[in-house]
mmCIF file of C-alpha atoms in Angstrom:
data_model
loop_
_atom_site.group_PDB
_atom_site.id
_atom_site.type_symbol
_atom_site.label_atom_id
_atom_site.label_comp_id
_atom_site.label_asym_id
_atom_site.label_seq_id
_atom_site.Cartn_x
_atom_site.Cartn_y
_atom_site.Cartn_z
ATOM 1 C CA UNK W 1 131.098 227.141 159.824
ATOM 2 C CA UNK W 2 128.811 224.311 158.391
ATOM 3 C CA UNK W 3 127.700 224.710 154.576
ATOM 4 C CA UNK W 4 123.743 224.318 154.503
ATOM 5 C CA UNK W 5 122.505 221.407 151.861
ATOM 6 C CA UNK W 6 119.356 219.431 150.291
ATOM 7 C CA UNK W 7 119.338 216.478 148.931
ATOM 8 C CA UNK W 8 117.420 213.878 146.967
ATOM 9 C CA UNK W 9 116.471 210.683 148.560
ATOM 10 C CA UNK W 10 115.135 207.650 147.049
ATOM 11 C CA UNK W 11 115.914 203.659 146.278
ATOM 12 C CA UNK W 12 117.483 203.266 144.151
ATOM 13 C CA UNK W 13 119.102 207.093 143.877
ATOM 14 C CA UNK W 14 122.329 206.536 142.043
ATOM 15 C CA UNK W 15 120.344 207.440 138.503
ATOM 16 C CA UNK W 16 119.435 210.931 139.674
ATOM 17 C CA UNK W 17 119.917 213.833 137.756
ATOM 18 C CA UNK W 18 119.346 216.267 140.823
ATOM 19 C CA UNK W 19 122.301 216.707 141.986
ATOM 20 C CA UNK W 20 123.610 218.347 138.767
ATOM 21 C CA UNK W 21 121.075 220.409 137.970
ATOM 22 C CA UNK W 22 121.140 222.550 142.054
ATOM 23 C CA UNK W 23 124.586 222.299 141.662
ATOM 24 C CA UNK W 24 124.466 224.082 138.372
ATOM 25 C CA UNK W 25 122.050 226.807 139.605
ATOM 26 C CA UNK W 26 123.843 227.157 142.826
ATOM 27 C CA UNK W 27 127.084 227.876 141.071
ATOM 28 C CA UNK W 28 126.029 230.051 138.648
ATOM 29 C CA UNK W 29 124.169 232.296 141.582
ATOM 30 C CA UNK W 30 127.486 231.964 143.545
ATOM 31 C CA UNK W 31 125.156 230.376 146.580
ATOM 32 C CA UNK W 32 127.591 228.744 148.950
ATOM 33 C CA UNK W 33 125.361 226.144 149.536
ATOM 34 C CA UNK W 34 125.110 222.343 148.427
ATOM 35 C CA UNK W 35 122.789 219.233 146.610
ATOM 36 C CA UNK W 36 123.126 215.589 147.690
ATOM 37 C CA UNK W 37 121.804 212.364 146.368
ATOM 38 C CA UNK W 38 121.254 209.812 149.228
ATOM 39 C CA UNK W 39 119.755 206.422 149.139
ATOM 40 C CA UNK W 40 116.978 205.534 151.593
ATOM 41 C CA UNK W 41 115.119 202.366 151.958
ATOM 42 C CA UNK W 42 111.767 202.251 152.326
ATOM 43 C CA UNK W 43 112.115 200.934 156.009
ATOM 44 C CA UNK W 44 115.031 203.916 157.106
ATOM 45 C CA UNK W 45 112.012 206.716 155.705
ATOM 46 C CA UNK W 46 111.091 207.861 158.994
ATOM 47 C CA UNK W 47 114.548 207.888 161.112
ATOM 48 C CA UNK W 48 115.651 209.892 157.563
ATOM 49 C CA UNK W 49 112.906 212.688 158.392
ATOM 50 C CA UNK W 50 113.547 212.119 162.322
ATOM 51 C CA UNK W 51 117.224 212.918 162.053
ATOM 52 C CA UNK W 52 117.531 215.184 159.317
ATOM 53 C CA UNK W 53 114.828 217.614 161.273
ATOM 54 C CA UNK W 54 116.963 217.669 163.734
ATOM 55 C CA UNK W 55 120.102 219.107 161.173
ATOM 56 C CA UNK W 56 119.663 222.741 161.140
ATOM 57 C CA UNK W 57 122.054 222.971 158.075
ATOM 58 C CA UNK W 58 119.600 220.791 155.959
ATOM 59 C CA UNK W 59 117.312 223.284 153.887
ATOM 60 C CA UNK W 60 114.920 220.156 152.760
ATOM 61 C CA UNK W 61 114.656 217.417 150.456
ATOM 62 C CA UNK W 62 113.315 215.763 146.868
ATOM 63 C CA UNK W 63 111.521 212.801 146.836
ATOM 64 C CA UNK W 64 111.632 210.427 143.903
ATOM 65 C CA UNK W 65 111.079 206.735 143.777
ATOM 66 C CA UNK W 66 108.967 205.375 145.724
ATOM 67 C CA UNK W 67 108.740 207.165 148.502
ATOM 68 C CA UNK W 68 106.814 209.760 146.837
ATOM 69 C CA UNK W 69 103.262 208.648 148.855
ATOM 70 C CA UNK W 70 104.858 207.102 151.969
ATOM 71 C CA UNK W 71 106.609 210.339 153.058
ATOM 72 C CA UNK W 72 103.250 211.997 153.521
ATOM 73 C CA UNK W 73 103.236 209.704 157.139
ATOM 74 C CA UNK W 74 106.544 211.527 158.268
ATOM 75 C CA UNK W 75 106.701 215.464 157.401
ATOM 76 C CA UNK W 76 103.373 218.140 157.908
ATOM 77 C CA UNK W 77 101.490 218.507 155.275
ATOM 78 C CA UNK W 78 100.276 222.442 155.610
ATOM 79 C CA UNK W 79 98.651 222.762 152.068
ATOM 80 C CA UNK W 80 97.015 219.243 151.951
ATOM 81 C CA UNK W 81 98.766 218.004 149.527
ATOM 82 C CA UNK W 82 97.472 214.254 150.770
ATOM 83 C CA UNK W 83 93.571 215.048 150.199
ATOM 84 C CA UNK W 84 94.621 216.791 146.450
ATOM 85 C CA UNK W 85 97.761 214.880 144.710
ATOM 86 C CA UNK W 86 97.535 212.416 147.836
ATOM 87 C CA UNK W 87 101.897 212.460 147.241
ATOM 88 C CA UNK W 88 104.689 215.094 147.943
ATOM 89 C CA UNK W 89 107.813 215.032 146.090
ATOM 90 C CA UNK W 90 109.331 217.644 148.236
ATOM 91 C CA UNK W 91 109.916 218.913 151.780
ATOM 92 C CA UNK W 92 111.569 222.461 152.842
ATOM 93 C CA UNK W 93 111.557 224.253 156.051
ATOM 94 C CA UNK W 94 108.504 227.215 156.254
ATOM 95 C CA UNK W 95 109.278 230.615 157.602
ATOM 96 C CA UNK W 96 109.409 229.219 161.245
ATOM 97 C CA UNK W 97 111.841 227.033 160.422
ATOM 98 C CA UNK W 98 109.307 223.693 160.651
ATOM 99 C CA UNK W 99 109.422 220.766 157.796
ATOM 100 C CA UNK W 100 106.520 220.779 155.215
ATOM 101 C CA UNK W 101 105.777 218.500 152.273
ATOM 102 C CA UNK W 102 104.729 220.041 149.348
ATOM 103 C CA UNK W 103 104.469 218.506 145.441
ATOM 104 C CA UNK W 104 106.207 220.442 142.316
ATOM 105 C CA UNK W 105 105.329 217.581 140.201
ATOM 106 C CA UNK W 106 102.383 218.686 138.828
ATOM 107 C CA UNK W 107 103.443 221.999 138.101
ATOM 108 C CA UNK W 108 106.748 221.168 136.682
ATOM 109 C CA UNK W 109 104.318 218.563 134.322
ATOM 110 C CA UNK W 110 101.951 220.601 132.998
ATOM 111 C CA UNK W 111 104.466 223.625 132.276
ATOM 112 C CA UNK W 112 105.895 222.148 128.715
ATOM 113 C CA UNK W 113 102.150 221.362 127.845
ATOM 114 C CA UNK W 114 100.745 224.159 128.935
ATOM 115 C CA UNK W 115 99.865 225.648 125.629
ATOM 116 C CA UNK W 116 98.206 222.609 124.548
ATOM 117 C CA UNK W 117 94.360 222.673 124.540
ATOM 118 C CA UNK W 118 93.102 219.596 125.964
ATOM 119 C CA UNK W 119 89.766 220.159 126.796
ATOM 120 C CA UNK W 120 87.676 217.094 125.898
ATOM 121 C CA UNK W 121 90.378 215.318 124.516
ATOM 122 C CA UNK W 122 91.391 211.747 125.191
ATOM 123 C CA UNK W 123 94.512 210.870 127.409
ATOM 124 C CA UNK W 124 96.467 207.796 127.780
ATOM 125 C CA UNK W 125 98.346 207.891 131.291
ATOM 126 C CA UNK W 126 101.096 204.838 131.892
ATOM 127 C CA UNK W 127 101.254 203.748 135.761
ATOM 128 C CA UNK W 128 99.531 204.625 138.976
ATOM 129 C CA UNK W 129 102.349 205.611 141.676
ATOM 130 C CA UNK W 130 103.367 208.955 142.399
ATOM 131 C CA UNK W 131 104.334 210.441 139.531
ATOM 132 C CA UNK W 132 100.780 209.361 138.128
ATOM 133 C CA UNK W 133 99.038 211.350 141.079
ATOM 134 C CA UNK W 134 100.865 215.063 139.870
ATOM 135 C CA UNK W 135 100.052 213.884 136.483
ATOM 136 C CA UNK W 136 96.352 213.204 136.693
ATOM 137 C CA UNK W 137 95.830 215.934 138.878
ATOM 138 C CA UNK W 138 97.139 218.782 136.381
ATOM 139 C CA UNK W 139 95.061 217.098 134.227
ATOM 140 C CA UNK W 140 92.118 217.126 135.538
ATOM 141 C CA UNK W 141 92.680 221.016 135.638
ATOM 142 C CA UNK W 142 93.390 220.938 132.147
ATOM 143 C CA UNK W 143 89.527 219.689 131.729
ATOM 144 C CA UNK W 144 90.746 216.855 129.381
ATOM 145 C CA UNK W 145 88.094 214.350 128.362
ATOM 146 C CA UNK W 146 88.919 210.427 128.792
ATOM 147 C CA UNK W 147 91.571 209.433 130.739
ATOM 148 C CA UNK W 148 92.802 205.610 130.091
ATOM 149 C CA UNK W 149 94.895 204.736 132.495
ATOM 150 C CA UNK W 150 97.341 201.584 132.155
ATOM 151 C CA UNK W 151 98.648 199.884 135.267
ATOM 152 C CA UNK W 152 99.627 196.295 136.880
ATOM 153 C CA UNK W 153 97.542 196.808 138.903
ATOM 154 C CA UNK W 154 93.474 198.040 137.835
ATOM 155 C CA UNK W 155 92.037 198.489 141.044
ATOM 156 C CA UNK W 156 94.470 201.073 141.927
ATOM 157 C CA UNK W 157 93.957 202.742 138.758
ATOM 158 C CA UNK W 158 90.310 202.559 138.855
ATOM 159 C CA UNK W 159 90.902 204.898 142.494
ATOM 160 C CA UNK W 160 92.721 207.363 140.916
ATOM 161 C CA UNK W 161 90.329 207.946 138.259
ATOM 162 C CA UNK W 162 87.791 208.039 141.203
ATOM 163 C CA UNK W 163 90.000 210.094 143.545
ATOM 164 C CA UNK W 164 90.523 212.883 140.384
ATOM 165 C CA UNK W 165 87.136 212.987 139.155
ATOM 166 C CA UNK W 166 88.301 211.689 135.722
ATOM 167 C CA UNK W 167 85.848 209.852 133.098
ATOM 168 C CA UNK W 168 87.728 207.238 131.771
ATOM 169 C CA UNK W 169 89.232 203.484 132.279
ATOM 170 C CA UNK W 170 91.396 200.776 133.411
ATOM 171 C CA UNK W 171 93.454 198.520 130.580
ATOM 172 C CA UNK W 172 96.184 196.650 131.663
ATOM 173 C CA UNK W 173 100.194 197.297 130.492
ATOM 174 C CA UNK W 174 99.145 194.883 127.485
ATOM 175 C CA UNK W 175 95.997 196.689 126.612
ATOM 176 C CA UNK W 176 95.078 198.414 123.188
ATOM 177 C CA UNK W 177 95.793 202.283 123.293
ATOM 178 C CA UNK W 178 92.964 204.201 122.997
ATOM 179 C CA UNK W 179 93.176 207.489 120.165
ATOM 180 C CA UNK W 180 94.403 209.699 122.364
ATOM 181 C CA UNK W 181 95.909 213.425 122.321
ATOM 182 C CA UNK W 182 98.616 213.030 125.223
ATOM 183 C CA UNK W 183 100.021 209.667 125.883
ATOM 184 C CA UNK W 184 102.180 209.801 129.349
ATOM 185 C CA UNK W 185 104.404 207.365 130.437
ATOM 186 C CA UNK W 186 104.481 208.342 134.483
ATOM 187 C CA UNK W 187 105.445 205.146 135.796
ATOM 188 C CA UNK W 188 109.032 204.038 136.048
ATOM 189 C CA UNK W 189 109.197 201.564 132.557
ATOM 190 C CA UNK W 190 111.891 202.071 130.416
ATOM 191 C CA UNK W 191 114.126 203.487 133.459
ATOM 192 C CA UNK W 192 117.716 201.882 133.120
ATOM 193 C CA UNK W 193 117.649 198.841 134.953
ATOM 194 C CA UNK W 194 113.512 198.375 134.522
ATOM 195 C CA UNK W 195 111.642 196.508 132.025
ATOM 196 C CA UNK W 196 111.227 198.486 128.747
ATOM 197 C CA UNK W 197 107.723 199.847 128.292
ATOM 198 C CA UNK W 198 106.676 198.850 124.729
ATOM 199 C CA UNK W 199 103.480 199.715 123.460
ATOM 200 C CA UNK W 200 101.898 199.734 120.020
ATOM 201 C CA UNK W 201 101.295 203.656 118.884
ATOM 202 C CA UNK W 202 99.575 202.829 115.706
ATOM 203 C CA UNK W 203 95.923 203.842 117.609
ATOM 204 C CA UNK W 204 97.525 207.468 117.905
ATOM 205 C CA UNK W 205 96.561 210.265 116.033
ATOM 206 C CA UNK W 206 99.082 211.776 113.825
ATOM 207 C CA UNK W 207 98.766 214.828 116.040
ATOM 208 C CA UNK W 208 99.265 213.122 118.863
ATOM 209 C CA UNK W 209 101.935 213.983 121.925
ATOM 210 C CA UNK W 210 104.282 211.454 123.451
ATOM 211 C CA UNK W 211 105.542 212.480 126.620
ATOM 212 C CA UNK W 212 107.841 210.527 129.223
ATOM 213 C CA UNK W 213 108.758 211.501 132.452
ATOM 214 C CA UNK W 214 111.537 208.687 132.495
ATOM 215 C CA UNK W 215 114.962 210.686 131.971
ATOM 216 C CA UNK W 216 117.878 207.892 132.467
ATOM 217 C CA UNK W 217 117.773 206.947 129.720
ATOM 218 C CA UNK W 218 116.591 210.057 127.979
ATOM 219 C CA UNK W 219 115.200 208.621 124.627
ATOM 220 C CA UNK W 220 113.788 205.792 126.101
ATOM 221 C CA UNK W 221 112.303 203.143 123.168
ATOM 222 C CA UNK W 222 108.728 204.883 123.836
ATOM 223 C CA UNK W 223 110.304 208.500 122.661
ATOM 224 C CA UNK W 224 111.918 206.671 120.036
ATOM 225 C CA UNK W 225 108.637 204.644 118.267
ATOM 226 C CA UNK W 226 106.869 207.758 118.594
ATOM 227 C CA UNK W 227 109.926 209.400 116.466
ATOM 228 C CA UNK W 228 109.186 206.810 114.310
ATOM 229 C CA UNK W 229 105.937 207.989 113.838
ATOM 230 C CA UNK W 230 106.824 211.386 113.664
ATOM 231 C CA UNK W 231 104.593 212.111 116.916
ATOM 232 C CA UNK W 232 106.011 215.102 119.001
ATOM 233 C CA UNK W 233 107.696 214.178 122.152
ATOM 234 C CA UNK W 234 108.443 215.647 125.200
ATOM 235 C CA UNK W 235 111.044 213.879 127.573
ATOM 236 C CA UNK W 236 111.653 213.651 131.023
ATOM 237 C CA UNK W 237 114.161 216.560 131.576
ATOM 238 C CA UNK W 238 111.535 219.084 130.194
ATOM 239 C CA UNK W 239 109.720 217.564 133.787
ATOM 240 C CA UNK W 240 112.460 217.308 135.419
ATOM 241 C CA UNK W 241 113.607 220.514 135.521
ATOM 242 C CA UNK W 242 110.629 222.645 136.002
ATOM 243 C CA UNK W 243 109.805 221.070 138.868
ATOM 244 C CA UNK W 244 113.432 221.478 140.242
ATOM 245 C CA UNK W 245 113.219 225.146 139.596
ATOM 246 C CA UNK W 246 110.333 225.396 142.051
ATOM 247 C CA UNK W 247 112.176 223.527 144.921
ATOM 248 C CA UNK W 248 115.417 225.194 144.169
ATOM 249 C CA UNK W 249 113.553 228.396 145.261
ATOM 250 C CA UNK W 250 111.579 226.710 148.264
ATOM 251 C CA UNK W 251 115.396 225.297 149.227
ATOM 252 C CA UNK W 252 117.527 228.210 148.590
ATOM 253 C CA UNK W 253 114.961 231.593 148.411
ATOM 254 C CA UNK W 254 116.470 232.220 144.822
ATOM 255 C CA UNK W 255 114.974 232.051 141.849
ATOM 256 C CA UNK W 256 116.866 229.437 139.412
ATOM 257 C CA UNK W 257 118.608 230.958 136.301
ATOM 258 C CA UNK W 258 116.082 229.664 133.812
ATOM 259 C CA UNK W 259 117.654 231.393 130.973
ATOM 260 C CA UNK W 260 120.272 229.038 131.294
ATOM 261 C CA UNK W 261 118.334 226.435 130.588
ATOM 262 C CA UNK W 262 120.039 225.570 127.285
ATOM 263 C CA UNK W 263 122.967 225.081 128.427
ATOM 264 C CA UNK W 264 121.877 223.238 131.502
ATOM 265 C CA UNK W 265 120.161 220.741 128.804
ATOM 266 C CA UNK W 266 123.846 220.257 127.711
ATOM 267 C CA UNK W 267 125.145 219.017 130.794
ATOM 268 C CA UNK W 268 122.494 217.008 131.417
ATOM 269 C CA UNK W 269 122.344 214.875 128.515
ATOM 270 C CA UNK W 270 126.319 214.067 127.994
#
């Protein structure tokens, strides 16, 4: 009897904290089931999605870096996920069996900020992939007031803002923060084997919020100036995690043992 699995794809892959974290849940709910990491290219995306819809064992998929945007041209996207985030970061089988993309970015974002009022306030957001998409559009749901977005590249900043219905603007990685409430970092700077992001947190409020979806390493040199500054932090497993828990269940039709999160933590971060 085959085992049934999901897996995370992405390029490069080998960084991914996925793996552990399904594993973990799947043990502890005695699921015989299993989690992969596999590396895709950006040119093998669509015989991936071709072949693996063809595997009746494979119960779907995460999708990290940077496929997060192009995989929206090979699965169905039932909730229209492409007109809202405009990127999925996951893709399970529906009742019928079918593949659908879906995104548990956003949600697994906004969940250890969700007490935060935001309303009005000013936001600094780091990059304009992916990751950036889930971010801006819990966000804008969170009614915040000026977003300042920070990218290589300004013109596709400039069409998120546009795509979100954000008030803000478009600096460059070298640019001046602005006083912001919530400075994100949702691009992949700082990432072992990246350049580091390093920007100048002196325009931050002492109240201020650092928070980094980066996780390998987990106090990346952005966590650690804003320790400096005795700014609160949030980093990337906090992310991470939450939105695993909401695959997990899409994967697996259990609900992860959050109350184990603690210990989870642990494992993660040896």
């Amino acid at each position: 009897m085959t085992r049934a699995y999901a897996e995370v794809i992405g390029d490069p892959i080998a960084h991914s904290k996925s793996p552990l974290i399904h594993r973990f849940w799947l043990d502890r709910l005695k699921i015989d089931a299993d989690y992969r990491a596999t590396q895709v290219r950006p040119d093998e995306l669509g015989a991936f999605f071709a072949s693996r819809s063809e595997d009746r064992d494979w119960r779907g998929c995460n999708i990290t870096v940077p496929h997060k945007e192009a995989a929206l041209a090979y699965v169905p996207d039932p909730g229209g996920i492409r007109q809202t985030i405009g990127a999925i970061n996951t893709v399970f089988r529906d009742e019928a069996g079918e593949l659908a993309g879906t995104n548990t970015d956003a949600a697994g974002f906004w969940s250890p900020i969700s007490a935060l009022d935001l309303k009005g306030k000013a936001v600094a957001v780091v990059g304009a992939g992916g990751a950036a998409r889930a971010v801006l559009f819990a966000l804008a749901r969170m009614e915040v007031g000026e977003v300042t977005i920070l990218n290589r590249t300004p013109l596709k900043a400039a069409g998120l803002l546009a795509a979100f219905a954000l008030k803000g603007r478009v600096l460059p990685l070298t640019g001046t923060l602005p006083p912001a409430s919530l400075l994100v970092n949702a691009s992949i700077l700082g990432m072992i084997g990246q350049p580091p992001l390093r920007l100048e947190l002196s325009p931050l409020p002492e109240d201020a919020l650092v928070y980094d979806l980066v996780y390998a390493p987990l106090q990346t040199e952005l966590l650690q100036a804003a320790e400096d500054r005795n700014l609160e932090t949030v980093d990337g497993l906090e992310m991470l995690i939450g939105q695993a828990a909401l695959a997990f269940e899409l994967f697996f039709g259990a609900e992860p043992p959050r109350e184990a999160d603690d210990e989870l933590r642990a494992l993660l971060t040896r």
